[in-house]
mmCIF file of C-alpha atoms and ligand atoms in Angstrom:
data_model
loop_
_atom_site.group_PDB
_atom_site.id
_atom_site.type_symbol
_atom_site.label_atom_id
_atom_site.label_comp_id
_atom_site.label_asym_id
_atom_site.label_seq_id
_atom_site.Cartn_x
_atom_site.Cartn_y
_atom_site.Cartn_z
ATOM 1 C CA MET A 1199 -258.574 189.598 46.868
ATOM 2 C CA SER A 1200 -260.435 189.603 43.585
ATOM 3 C CA LEU A 1201 -260.074 191.180 40.220
ATOM 4 C CA ASN A 1202 -262.312 194.177 39.996
ATOM 5 C CA GLN A 1203 -264.762 193.609 37.159
ATOM 6 C CA SER A 1204 -266.358 197.006 37.534
ATOM 7 C CA PRO A 1205 -269.312 197.831 35.270
ATOM 8 C CA ASN A 1206 -267.466 200.776 33.731
ATOM 9 C CA GLY A 1207 -264.895 198.385 32.339
ATOM 10 C CA ARG A 1208 -261.946 199.805 34.218
ATOM 11 C CA GLU A 1209 -259.069 197.363 33.856
ATOM 12 C CA ALA A 1210 -256.258 198.943 35.780
ATOM 13 C CA GLU A 1211 -257.188 198.124 39.319
ATOM 14 C CA ARG A 1212 -257.609 195.315 41.836
ATOM 15 C CA VAL A 1213 -259.791 195.128 44.931
ATOM 16 C CA VAL A 1214 -257.770 194.347 48.070
ATOM 17 C CA GLY A 1215 -260.123 193.982 51.032
ATOM 18 C CA ASN A 1216 -262.251 197.131 50.799
ATOM 19 C CA ASN A 1217 -259.639 199.066 48.875
ATOM 20 C CA VAL A 1218 -258.983 199.291 45.156
ATOM 21 C CA GLN A 1219 -255.296 198.743 44.574
ATOM 22 C CA ARG A 1220 -254.055 200.994 41.801
ATOM 23 C CA ALA A 1221 -250.607 201.636 40.356
ATOM 24 C CA LYS A 1222 -249.142 205.118 40.120
ATOM 25 C CA ILE A 1223 -246.261 206.806 38.369
ATOM 26 C CA SER A 1224 -243.892 207.910 41.138
ATOM 27 C CA ALA A 1225 -240.955 209.288 39.122
ATOM 28 C CA LEU A 1226 -240.021 210.365 35.601
ATOM 29 C CA GLY A 1227 -236.680 210.853 33.875
ATOM 30 C CA THR A 1228 -235.858 211.658 30.285
ATOM 31 C CA TYR A 1229 -232.835 211.904 28.058
ATOM 32 C CA THR A 1230 -232.097 213.133 24.528
ATOM 33 C CA PRO A 1231 -228.672 213.058 22.966
ATOM 34 C CA PRO A 1232 -227.128 216.567 22.649
ATOM 35 C CA ARG A 1233 -226.543 216.562 18.856
ATOM 36 C CA LEU A 1234 -229.245 218.380 16.876
ATOM 37 C CA LEU A 1235 -230.415 217.678 13.339
ATOM 38 C CA THR A 1236 -232.312 220.765 12.159
ATOM 39 C CA ASN A 1237 -234.497 221.354 9.147
ATOM 40 C CA ALA A 1238 -231.677 223.503 7.746
ATOM 41 C CA ASP A 1239 -229.364 220.450 8.019
ATOM 42 C CA LEU A 1240 -231.949 218.307 6.191
ATOM 43 C CA GLU A 1241 -232.282 220.912 3.430
ATOM 44 C CA LYS A 1242 -228.639 220.128 2.628
ATOM 45 C CA MET A 1243 -229.204 216.347 2.631
ATOM 46 C CA VAL A 1244 -232.465 215.889 0.660
ATOM 47 C CA GLU A 1245 -234.763 217.960 -1.541
ATOM 48 C CA THR A 1246 -236.908 219.606 1.097
ATOM 49 C CA THR A 1247 -237.480 222.935 2.791
ATOM 50 C CA ASP A 1248 -237.829 224.167 6.350
ATOM 51 C CA GLU A 1249 -241.301 225.572 5.418
ATOM 52 C CA TRP A 1250 -242.528 222.250 4.014
ATOM 53 C CA ILE A 1251 -241.377 220.292 7.056
ATOM 54 C CA ILE A 1252 -242.896 222.729 9.537
ATOM 55 C CA GLU A 1253 -246.180 223.050 7.648
ATOM 56 C CA ARG A 1254 -246.691 219.310 6.964
ATOM 57 C CA THR A 1255 -245.261 217.877 10.247
ATOM 58 C CA GLY A 1256 -244.658 220.646 12.815
ATOM 59 C CA ILE A 1257 -241.056 219.534 13.269
ATOM 60 C CA ARG A 1258 -238.124 221.997 13.502
ATOM 61 C CA GLU A 1259 -235.335 219.865 14.932
ATOM 62 C CA ARG A 1260 -234.534 216.421 16.286
ATOM 63 C CA HIS A 1261 -231.876 214.980 18.574
ATOM 64 C CA ILE A 1262 -229.606 212.406 17.003
ATOM 65 C CA VAL A 1263 -227.040 210.084 18.662
ATOM 66 C CA GLU A 1264 -223.364 210.004 17.820
ATOM 67 C CA LYS A 1265 -222.155 206.859 16.118
ATOM 68 C CA GLY A 1266 -221.828 203.921 18.490
ATOM 69 C CA VAL A 1267 -224.485 205.100 20.933
ATOM 70 C CA GLY A 1268 -227.299 202.556 21.405
ATOM 71 C CA THR A 1269 -230.826 202.565 22.811
ATOM 72 C CA SER A 1270 -229.632 201.086 26.091
ATOM 73 C CA ASP A 1271 -227.358 204.159 26.576
ATOM 74 C CA LEU A 1272 -230.315 206.524 26.244
ATOM 75 C CA ALA A 1273 -232.446 204.256 28.422
ATOM 76 C CA PHE A 1274 -229.733 204.222 31.084
ATOM 77 C CA GLU A 1275 -229.550 208.017 31.288
ATOM 78 C CA ALA A 1276 -233.347 208.352 31.505
ATOM 79 C CA ALA A 1277 -233.656 205.542 34.069
ATOM 80 C CA LYS A 1278 -230.891 207.009 36.270
ATOM 81 C CA ARG A 1279 -232.750 210.329 36.354
ATOM 82 C CA ALA A 1280 -236.063 208.696 37.235
ATOM 83 C CA LEU A 1281 -234.535 206.662 40.046
ATOM 84 C CA ALA A 1282 -232.599 209.696 41.379
ATOM 85 C CA GLN A 1283 -235.856 211.653 41.560
ATOM 86 C CA ARG A 1284 -237.131 209.054 44.058
ATOM 87 C CA GLY A 1285 -233.790 208.758 45.830
ATOM 88 C CA LEU A 1286 -233.447 205.164 44.682
ATOM 89 C CA SER A 1287 -230.766 203.133 42.947
ATOM 90 C CA GLY A 1288 -230.842 200.239 40.503
ATOM 91 C CA ARG A 1289 -230.812 197.788 43.406
ATOM 92 C CA ASP A 1290 -234.337 198.861 44.329
ATOM 93 C CA VAL A 1291 -235.831 197.951 40.972
ATOM 94 C CA GLU A 1292 -237.739 194.627 40.701
ATOM 95 C CA VAL A 1293 -238.878 194.641 37.048
ATOM 96 C CA ILE A 1294 -237.513 196.440 33.966
ATOM 97 C CA ILE A 1295 -239.626 196.775 30.823
ATOM 98 C CA VAL A 1296 -238.082 198.503 27.801
ATOM 99 C CA ALA A 1297 -240.368 199.521 24.948
ATOM 100 C CA THR A 1298 -238.346 199.892 21.759
ATOM 101 C CA VAL A 1299 -238.205 199.024 18.073
ATOM 102 C CA THR A 1300 -234.474 199.795 17.939
ATOM 103 C CA PRO A 1301 -232.902 197.485 20.493
ATOM 104 C CA ASP A 1302 -229.104 197.531 20.688
ATOM 105 C CA MET A 1303 -229.266 193.981 19.303
ATOM 106 C CA PHE A 1304 -231.955 191.330 18.682
ATOM 107 C CA PHE A 1305 -230.667 189.675 21.834
ATOM 108 C CA PRO A 1306 -229.857 190.007 24.614
ATOM 109 C CA SER A 1307 -232.788 192.301 25.313
ATOM 110 C CA THR A 1308 -232.250 195.982 25.998
ATOM 111 C CA ALA A 1309 -233.817 195.352 29.428
ATOM 112 C CA CYS A 1310 -230.911 192.956 30.197
ATOM 113 C CA LEU A 1311 -228.328 195.487 29.005
ATOM 114 C CA LEU A 1312 -230.064 198.193 31.082
ATOM 115 C CA GLN A 1313 -230.256 195.967 34.139
ATOM 116 C CA HIS A 1314 -226.486 195.496 34.027
ATOM 117 C CA LYS A 1315 -225.761 199.194 33.474
ATOM 118 C CA LEU A 1316 -228.031 200.186 36.369
ATOM 119 C CA GLY A 1317 -226.639 197.541 38.690
ATOM 120 C CA ALA A 1318 -230.222 196.392 39.111
ATOM 121 C CA SER A 1319 -229.095 192.929 40.089
ATOM 122 C CA GLY A 1320 -232.412 192.021 41.744
ATOM 123 C CA ALA A 1321 -234.556 192.847 38.700
ATOM 124 C CA TRP A 1322 -235.924 190.668 35.932
ATOM 125 C CA GLY A 1323 -237.335 192.142 32.760
ATOM 126 C CA PHE A 1324 -237.940 192.130 29.045
ATOM 127 C CA ASP A 1325 -238.375 194.266 25.924
ATOM 128 C CA LEU A 1326 -241.749 195.109 24.527
ATOM 129 C CA SER A 1327 -242.360 195.814 20.816
ATOM 130 C CA ALA A 1328 -245.315 198.056 20.072
ATOM 131 C CA ALA A 1329 -243.614 200.847 18.069
ATOM 132 C CA CYS A 1330 -245.072 204.289 18.819
ATOM 133 C CA SER A 1331 -247.543 202.778 21.309
ATOM 134 C CA GLY A 1332 -244.707 200.998 23.089
ATOM 135 C CA PHE A 1333 -244.480 203.332 26.068
ATOM 136 C CA LEU A 1334 -248.221 203.195 26.811
ATOM 137 C CA TYR A 1335 -248.313 199.418 26.363
ATOM 138 C CA ALA A 1336 -245.303 199.016 28.660
ATOM 139 C CA MET A 1337 -246.847 201.349 31.216
ATOM 140 C CA ALA A 1338 -250.037 199.260 31.447
ATOM 141 C CA THR A 1339 -248.017 196.025 31.473
ATOM 142 C CA GLY A 1340 -245.810 197.304 34.306
ATOM 143 C CA ALA A 1341 -248.854 198.468 36.234
ATOM 144 C CA GLN A 1342 -250.241 194.919 36.254
ATOM 145 C CA PHE A 1343 -247.240 193.729 38.366
ATOM 146 C CA ILE A 1344 -248.154 196.381 40.911
ATOM 147 C CA THR A 1345 -251.927 195.852 40.983
ATOM 148 C CA SER A 1346 -251.450 192.079 41.211
ATOM 149 C CA GLY A 1347 -249.373 192.653 44.343
ATOM 150 C CA ARG A 1348 -246.464 190.691 42.808
ATOM 151 C CA HIS A 1349 -243.925 193.560 42.694
ATOM 152 C CA LYS A 1350 -243.414 196.963 44.344
ATOM 153 C CA LYS A 1351 -241.128 198.808 41.965
ATOM 154 C CA VAL A 1352 -241.342 198.512 38.179
ATOM 155 C CA LEU A 1353 -239.156 200.565 35.876
ATOM 156 C CA VAL A 1354 -240.757 201.258 32.484
ATOM 157 C CA VAL A 1355 -238.619 202.781 29.742
ATOM 158 C CA GLY A 1356 -239.545 204.000 26.264
ATOM 159 C CA ALA A 1357 -236.365 204.477 24.187
ATOM 160 C CA ASP A 1358 -235.519 204.539 20.511
ATOM 161 C CA VAL A 1359 -232.587 205.392 18.339
ATOM 162 C CA MET A 1360 -234.634 205.902 15.238
ATOM 163 C CA SER A 1361 -231.655 207.415 13.400
ATOM 164 C CA SER A 1362 -230.216 203.870 13.254
ATOM 165 C CA ILE A 1363 -232.998 202.699 10.932
ATOM 166 C CA ILE A 1364 -233.640 205.841 8.883
ATOM 167 C CA ASP A 1365 -232.556 206.308 5.273
ATOM 168 C CA TYR A 1366 -231.212 209.859 5.217
ATOM 169 C CA THR A 1367 -231.690 209.998 1.444
ATOM 170 C CA ASP A 1368 -235.489 209.419 1.736
ATOM 171 C CA ARG A 1369 -237.143 212.786 2.311
ATOM 172 C CA THR A 1370 -240.493 211.260 3.229
ATOM 173 C CA THR A 1371 -239.120 209.582 6.375
ATOM 174 C CA CYS A 1372 -235.847 211.239 7.386
ATOM 175 C CA ILE A 1373 -237.583 214.503 8.265
ATOM 176 C CA ILE A 1374 -239.850 212.851 10.829
ATOM 177 C CA PHE A 1375 -237.833 210.783 13.268
ATOM 178 C CA GLY A 1376 -235.468 211.555 16.178
ATOM 179 C CA ASP A 1377 -233.774 209.783 19.093
ATOM 180 C CA GLY A 1378 -234.823 209.929 22.720
ATOM 181 C CA ALA A 1379 -235.803 208.098 25.876
ATOM 182 C CA GLY A 1380 -237.980 208.409 28.947
ATOM 183 C CA ALA A 1381 -238.349 206.276 32.067
ATOM 184 C CA ILE A 1382 -240.969 206.067 34.769
ATOM 185 C CA LEU A 1383 -241.121 204.230 38.043
ATOM 186 C CA ILE A 1384 -244.416 202.529 38.804
ATOM 187 C CA GLU A 1385 -245.372 201.828 42.401
ATOM 188 C CA ALA A 1386 -248.507 201.097 44.380
ATOM 189 C CA ALA A 1387 -250.857 204.083 44.758
ATOM 190 C CA GLU A 1388 -251.846 205.111 48.267
ATOM 191 C CA PRO A 1389 -255.344 204.078 49.421
ATOM 192 C CA GLY A 1390 -257.803 206.387 47.686
ATOM 193 C CA GLU A 1391 -255.202 207.640 45.210
ATOM 194 C CA ASP A 1392 -256.116 207.200 41.536
ATOM 195 C CA GLY A 1393 -252.835 206.740 39.642
ATOM 196 C CA LEU A 1394 -253.321 204.763 36.448
ATOM 197 C CA ILE A 1395 -257.093 204.735 36.108
ATOM 198 C CA ASP A 1396 -257.832 202.916 32.880
ATOM 199 C CA PHE A 1397 -256.521 202.099 29.442
ATOM 200 C CA ASN A 1398 -257.949 201.131 26.060
ATOM 201 C CA TYR A 1399 -255.559 199.467 23.635
ATOM 202 C CA GLU A 1400 -256.071 197.854 20.199
ATOM 203 C CA ILE A 1401 -253.926 196.333 17.509
ATOM 204 C CA ASP A 1402 -254.739 195.926 13.788
ATOM 205 C CA GLY A 1403 -252.248 193.733 12.023
ATOM 206 C CA SER A 1404 -253.867 194.276 8.646
ATOM 207 C CA GLY A 1405 -251.902 197.538 8.419
ATOM 208 C CA GLY A 1406 -248.538 195.929 8.925
ATOM 209 C CA ASP A 1407 -247.208 196.820 5.478
ATOM 210 C CA ASP A 1408 -247.989 200.536 5.926
ATOM 211 C CA LEU A 1409 -245.081 201.103 8.313
ATOM 212 C CA TYR A 1410 -242.314 198.550 8.725
ATOM 213 C CA MET A 1411 -238.693 197.567 8.379
ATOM 214 C CA PRO A 1412 -238.689 194.807 5.762
ATOM 215 C CA ALA A 1413 -235.386 192.991 6.343
ATOM 216 C CA GLY A 1414 -233.110 191.797 9.102
ATOM 217 C CA GLY A 1415 -235.637 189.472 10.746
ATOM 218 C CA SER A 1416 -236.237 185.753 10.293
ATOM 219 C CA ARG A 1417 -238.249 186.114 7.079
ATOM 220 C CA MET A 1418 -235.656 188.172 5.244
ATOM 221 C CA PRO A 1419 -232.297 187.819 6.979
ATOM 222 C CA SER A 1420 -229.620 190.422 6.304
ATOM 223 C CA SER A 1421 -227.714 189.950 3.044
ATOM 224 C CA VAL A 1422 -225.752 192.073 0.616
ATOM 225 C CA GLU A 1423 -228.955 192.301 -1.406
ATOM 226 C CA THR A 1424 -231.113 193.538 1.498
ATOM 227 C CA VAL A 1425 -228.521 196.215 2.245
ATOM 228 C CA GLU A 1426 -228.290 197.277 -1.415
ATOM 229 C CA LYS A 1427 -232.094 197.487 -1.599
ATOM 230 C CA LYS A 1428 -232.200 199.571 1.559
ATOM 231 C CA LEU A 1429 -234.497 197.117 3.300
ATOM 232 C CA HIS A 1430 -233.064 197.787 6.771
ATOM 233 C CA PHE A 1431 -234.690 201.177 6.943
ATOM 234 C CA VAL A 1432 -238.175 202.417 7.871
ATOM 235 C CA HIS A 1433 -240.546 202.013 4.944
ATOM 236 C CA GLN A 1434 -243.862 203.827 5.271
ATOM 237 C CA ASN A 1435 -247.020 204.687 3.439
ATOM 238 C CA GLY A 1436 -247.261 208.146 5.018
ATOM 239 C CA PRO A 1437 -250.759 209.198 3.951
ATOM 240 C CA GLN A 1438 -252.203 205.805 4.959
ATOM 241 C CA VAL A 1439 -250.566 205.958 8.389
ATOM 242 C CA PHE A 1440 -251.796 209.508 8.738
ATOM 243 C CA LYS A 1441 -255.415 208.540 8.075
ATOM 244 C CA PHE A 1442 -255.274 205.550 10.432
ATOM 245 C CA ALA A 1443 -253.771 207.617 13.250
ATOM 246 C CA VAL A 1444 -256.324 210.436 12.959
ATOM 247 C CA ARG A 1445 -259.276 207.985 12.953
ATOM 248 C CA LYS A 1446 -258.092 205.570 15.616
ATOM 249 C CA MET A 1447 -256.470 207.900 18.139
ATOM 250 C CA TYR A 1448 -259.804 209.686 18.411
ATOM 251 C CA GLU A 1449 -261.790 206.431 18.625
ATOM 252 C CA VAL A 1450 -259.749 204.872 21.455
ATOM 253 C CA CYS A 1451 -259.823 208.149 23.415
ATOM 254 C CA ASP A 1452 -263.560 208.582 22.915
ATOM 255 C CA THR A 1453 -264.334 205.053 24.091
ATOM 256 C CA LEU A 1454 -262.054 205.428 27.106
ATOM 257 C CA LEU A 1455 -263.574 208.751 28.134
ATOM 258 C CA LYS A 1456 -267.160 207.529 27.724
ATOM 259 C CA ARG A 1457 -266.707 204.365 29.716
ATOM 260 C CA ASN A 1458 -265.261 206.436 32.533
ATOM 261 C CA GLY A 1459 -268.127 208.900 32.404
ATOM 262 C CA LEU A 1460 -265.829 211.701 31.239
ATOM 263 C CA THR A 1461 -265.656 214.239 28.415
ATOM 264 C CA GLY A 1462 -262.812 216.344 27.047
ATOM 265 C CA ASP A 1463 -263.808 219.019 29.568
ATOM 266 C CA ASP A 1464 -262.742 216.797 32.470
ATOM 267 C CA ILE A 1465 -259.210 216.316 31.113
ATOM 268 C CA ASP A 1466 -256.567 218.711 32.408
ATOM 269 C CA ILE A 1467 -253.985 217.833 29.787
ATOM 270 C CA PHE A 1468 -253.977 215.714 26.635
ATOM 271 C CA ILE A 1469 -250.546 214.203 25.952
ATOM 272 C CA PRO A 1470 -250.539 212.403 22.599
ATOM 273 C CA HIS A 1471 -247.764 210.550 20.799
ATOM 274 C CA GLN A 1472 -245.862 213.131 18.742
ATOM 275 C CA ALA A 1473 -245.949 211.845 15.126
ATOM 276 C CA ASN A 1474 -247.283 214.833 13.193
ATOM 277 C CA ILE A 1475 -248.739 218.067 14.451
ATOM 278 C CA ARG A 1476 -251.682 217.708 12.052
ATOM 279 C CA ILE A 1477 -252.561 214.258 13.531
ATOM 280 C CA ILE A 1478 -252.444 215.770 17.010
ATOM 281 C CA GLU A 1479 -254.578 218.780 16.097
ATOM 282 C CA ALA A 1480 -257.189 216.675 14.269
ATOM 283 C CA THR A 1481 -257.498 214.332 17.261
ATOM 284 C CA ARG A 1482 -257.735 217.193 19.718
ATOM 285 C CA GLU A 1483 -260.432 218.909 17.684
ATOM 286 C CA ARG A 1484 -262.521 215.760 17.349
ATOM 287 C CA LEU A 1485 -262.259 215.301 21.140
ATOM 288 C CA GLY A 1486 -263.627 218.828 21.571
ATOM 289 C CA MET A 1487 -260.645 220.079 23.560
ATOM 290 C CA PRO A 1488 -259.225 223.621 23.382
ATOM 291 C CA PRO A 1489 -255.612 224.018 22.088
ATOM 292 C CA GLU A 1490 -254.327 224.941 25.518
ATOM 293 C CA LYS A 1491 -255.076 221.456 26.808
ATOM 294 C CA VAL A 1492 -252.757 219.601 24.435
ATOM 295 C CA LEU A 1493 -249.016 219.154 24.873
ATOM 296 C CA ILE A 1494 -247.083 219.589 21.654
ATOM 297 C CA ASN A 1495 -243.290 219.346 21.599
ATOM 298 C CA ILE A 1496 -242.785 217.623 18.212
ATOM 299 C CA ASP A 1497 -241.109 220.830 17.019
ATOM 300 C CA ARG A 1498 -238.069 220.093 19.229
ATOM 301 C CA TYR A 1499 -237.826 216.297 19.078
ATOM 302 C CA GLY A 1500 -239.597 214.925 15.999
ATOM 303 C CA ASN A 1501 -241.054 211.441 16.416
ATOM 304 C CA THR A 1502 -238.886 209.525 18.871
ATOM 305 C CA THR A 1503 -241.266 206.503 18.726
ATOM 306 C CA ALA A 1504 -241.350 205.019 22.283
ATOM 307 C CA GLY A 1505 -239.764 208.165 23.672
ATOM 308 C CA THR A 1506 -242.379 210.756 22.734
ATOM 309 C CA ILE A 1507 -244.862 210.268 25.568
ATOM 310 C CA PRO A 1508 -242.401 210.496 28.469
ATOM 311 C CA LEU A 1509 -240.604 213.401 26.766
ATOM 312 C CA ALA A 1510 -243.929 215.215 26.368
ATOM 313 C CA THR A 1511 -244.891 214.409 29.952
ATOM 314 C CA ALA A 1512 -241.635 215.899 31.218
ATOM 315 C CA ASP A 1513 -242.271 219.091 29.212
ATOM 316 C CA ALA A 1514 -245.775 219.319 30.628
ATOM 317 C CA ILE A 1515 -244.328 219.276 34.144
ATOM 318 C CA THR A 1516 -241.628 221.807 33.278
ATOM 319 C CA GLN A 1517 -244.241 224.143 31.758
ATOM 320 C CA GLY A 1518 -246.331 223.894 34.944
ATOM 321 C CA ARG A 1519 -249.226 222.300 33.021
ATOM 322 C CA LEU A 1520 -249.024 218.931 34.790
ATOM 323 C CA LYS A 1521 -249.207 218.833 38.573
ATOM 324 C CA LYS A 1522 -250.158 216.399 41.333
ATOM 325 C CA GLY A 1523 -253.883 215.674 40.837
ATOM 326 C CA SER A 1524 -253.999 216.607 37.127
ATOM 327 C CA LEU A 1525 -256.078 214.247 34.993
ATOM 328 C CA VAL A 1526 -254.031 213.191 31.936
ATOM 329 C CA LEU A 1527 -255.321 211.614 28.731
ATOM 330 C CA TYR A 1528 -252.608 209.808 26.841
ATOM 331 C CA ALA A 1529 -252.964 208.611 23.257
ATOM 332 C CA SER A 1530 -250.796 206.840 20.691
ATOM 333 C CA ALA A 1531 -250.875 205.164 17.281
ATOM 334 C CA GLY A 1532 -248.039 203.429 15.552
ATOM 335 C CA ALA A 1533 -246.717 200.623 13.398
ATOM 336 C CA GLY A 1534 -248.481 197.318 13.640
ATOM 337 C CA TYR A 1535 -250.900 198.980 13.721
ATOM 338 C CA THR A 1536 -250.898 199.587 17.474
ATOM 339 C CA VAL A 1537 -253.140 202.160 19.113
ATOM 340 C CA GLY A 1538 -253.882 203.160 22.685
ATOM 341 C CA ALA A 1539 -255.322 205.621 25.137
ATOM 342 C CA ALA A 1540 -254.758 205.808 28.878
ATOM 343 C CA LEU A 1541 -256.134 207.852 31.770
ATOM 344 C CA VAL A 1542 -253.761 208.807 34.580
ATOM 345 C CA ARG A 1543 -254.296 210.950 37.675
ATOM 346 C CA TRP A 1544 -250.815 212.467 38.123
ATOM 347 C CA SER A 1545 -249.201 211.580 41.420
ATOM 348 C CA PHE A 1546 -246.389 214.036 42.053
HETATM 349 N N1 LIG B 54 -240.136 217.756 1.482
HETATM 350 C C1 LIG B 54 -240.776 218.202 0.384
HETATM 351 N N2 LIG B 54 -241.711 217.515 -0.251
HETATM 352 C C2 LIG B 54 -242.018 216.276 0.255
HETATM 353 C C3 LIG B 54 -241.372 215.751 1.370
HETATM 354 C C4 LIG B 54 -240.368 216.531 1.976
HETATM 355 N N3 LIG B 54 -239.716 216.114 3.065
HETATM 356 N N4 LIG B 54 -241.868 214.539 1.608
HETATM 357 C C5 LIG B 54 -242.802 214.290 0.688
HETATM 358 N N5 LIG B 54 -242.885 215.334 -0.154
HETATM 359 C C6 LIG B 54 -243.742 215.504 -1.306
HETATM 360 C C7 LIG B 54 -244.195 214.204 -1.872
HETATM 361 O O1 LIG B 54 -243.218 213.640 -2.736
HETATM 362 C C8 LIG B 54 -245.454 214.614 -2.623
HETATM 363 O O2 LIG B 54 -245.067 215.181 -3.859
HETATM 364 P P1 LIG B 54 -245.959 214.850 -5.167
HETATM 365 O O3 LIG B 54 -247.327 215.422 -4.871
HETATM 366 O O4 LIG B 54 -245.196 215.602 -6.217
HETATM 367 O O5 LIG B 54 -245.937 213.373 -5.313
HETATM 368 C C9 LIG B 54 -246.016 215.706 -1.745
HETATM 369 O O6 LIG B 54 -244.932 216.168 -0.921
HETATM 370 C C10 LIG B 54 -247.140 215.268 -0.876
HETATM 371 O O7 LIG B 54 -246.794 213.992 -0.311
HETATM 372 P P2 LIG B 54 -247.664 213.277 0.785
HETATM 373 O O8 LIG B 54 -246.988 211.997 1.201
HETATM 374 O O9 LIG B 54 -249.077 213.213 0.347
HETATM 375 O O10 LIG B 54 -247.508 214.343 1.916
HETATM 376 P P3 LIG B 54 -248.229 214.426 3.259
HETATM 377 O O11 LIG B 54 -248.854 215.745 3.402
HETATM 378 O O12 LIG B 54 -249.074 213.194 3.531
HETATM 379 O O13 LIG B 54 -247.017 214.368 4.294
HETATM 380 C C11 LIG B 54 -246.004 212.807 5.765
HETATM 381 C C12 LIG B 54 -246.160 213.257 4.326
HETATM 382 C C13 LIG B 54 -245.092 211.596 5.793
HETATM 383 C C14 LIG B 54 -245.377 213.949 6.566
HETATM 384 C C15 LIG B 54 -247.403 212.476 6.331
HETATM 385 O O14 LIG B 54 -248.073 211.604 5.470
HETATM 386 C C16 LIG B 54 -247.334 211.867 7.670
HETATM 387 O O15 LIG B 54 -246.932 212.481 8.631
HETATM 388 N N6 LIG B 54 -247.827 210.616 7.803
HETATM 389 C C17 LIG B 54 -247.826 209.931 9.045
HETATM 390 C C18 LIG B 54 -246.444 209.418 9.288
HETATM 391 C C19 LIG B 54 -246.252 209.038 10.694
HETATM 392 O O16 LIG B 54 -246.783 209.625 11.593
HETATM 393 N N7 LIG B 54 -245.439 207.978 10.916
HETATM 394 C C20 LIG B 54 -245.152 207.535 12.206
HETATM 395 C C21 LIG B 54 -246.354 206.899 12.790
HETATM 396 S S1 LIG B 54 -246.196 206.649 14.458
#
């Protein structure tokens, strides 16, 4: 066995004997809470209009949890659905990775809470913090446990209750975010099957102040003052985040496509993180892809952070646009900054 240092830079595979061992996505489950927060609702809460929100973001409605519902509850529903799709139970899971920026608590991790809820007594796991790139980062991380041969079934969840950290008096942020979760099971691909082909991820910490939650951590612990100053909510420099996302989502996709000898023409479906319809459209255009190749569902969910990519993937399947053998290009950009692109040959 040796790590495959192939000249095209592919990182998501391992050579076992004469075969390349790849990881594949074998199941997908999603969950959004039933309660809707529409643009009409927001018009009553802040000075905004349905027209402005649709034109500037593409969002019409978002799903929001009831009080007392945490990220692990959403993760549990999504994970149950993914496991049921493969006819498995929690006992079959070996590793749980939960991507989130809204854990139920700082500790224990949401992965531990989920392990208990699922009865996944044989699994170990951890949370991963990469904001809107969290799901893609967790997917590649989970795949490594498969390609290394160390584990056979890895559950990767992207889940966020963004409504728990949104200031519903701030019209520049409260219109954007929603709550949701998605879970995938990652297993070994069959010999000759592609699965997760390659990924290209970058972080740029110099943009940390453009999108962050200032208080509640070790540097600025919670106090009456931090609550009064609304420092436990999302603070964002919207136009700056917008510019970064448009530039970098294209760049990481372009690099990934080129090093795999591909162009936009080879991609069956482009599934980007859903942050703003204008970011998605600008990225798609720069990649030279026609509109019918991109999945957009931000109108129904808003930005659910780690939940957007699995939710969009599920919609692509439902719409008949993602089938076994389809070549998917994923892309994300988020707080940190974090940015990523991944190539997946769909497996079911
Ligand atoms: N309703 C009505 N007007 C609003 C508004 C709202 N909800 N939010 C902002 N405005 C106003 C601003 O106050 C500003 O008014 P002014 O010109 O009088 O100062 C005007 O609209 C333009 O604001 P600006 O921030 O330049 O708007 P924008 O076109 O950049 O859109 C965002 C704002 C937040 C929608 C946009 O910047 C964005 O989507 N950024 C990326 C955010 C993101 O994706 N975050 C998650 C990353 S994963």
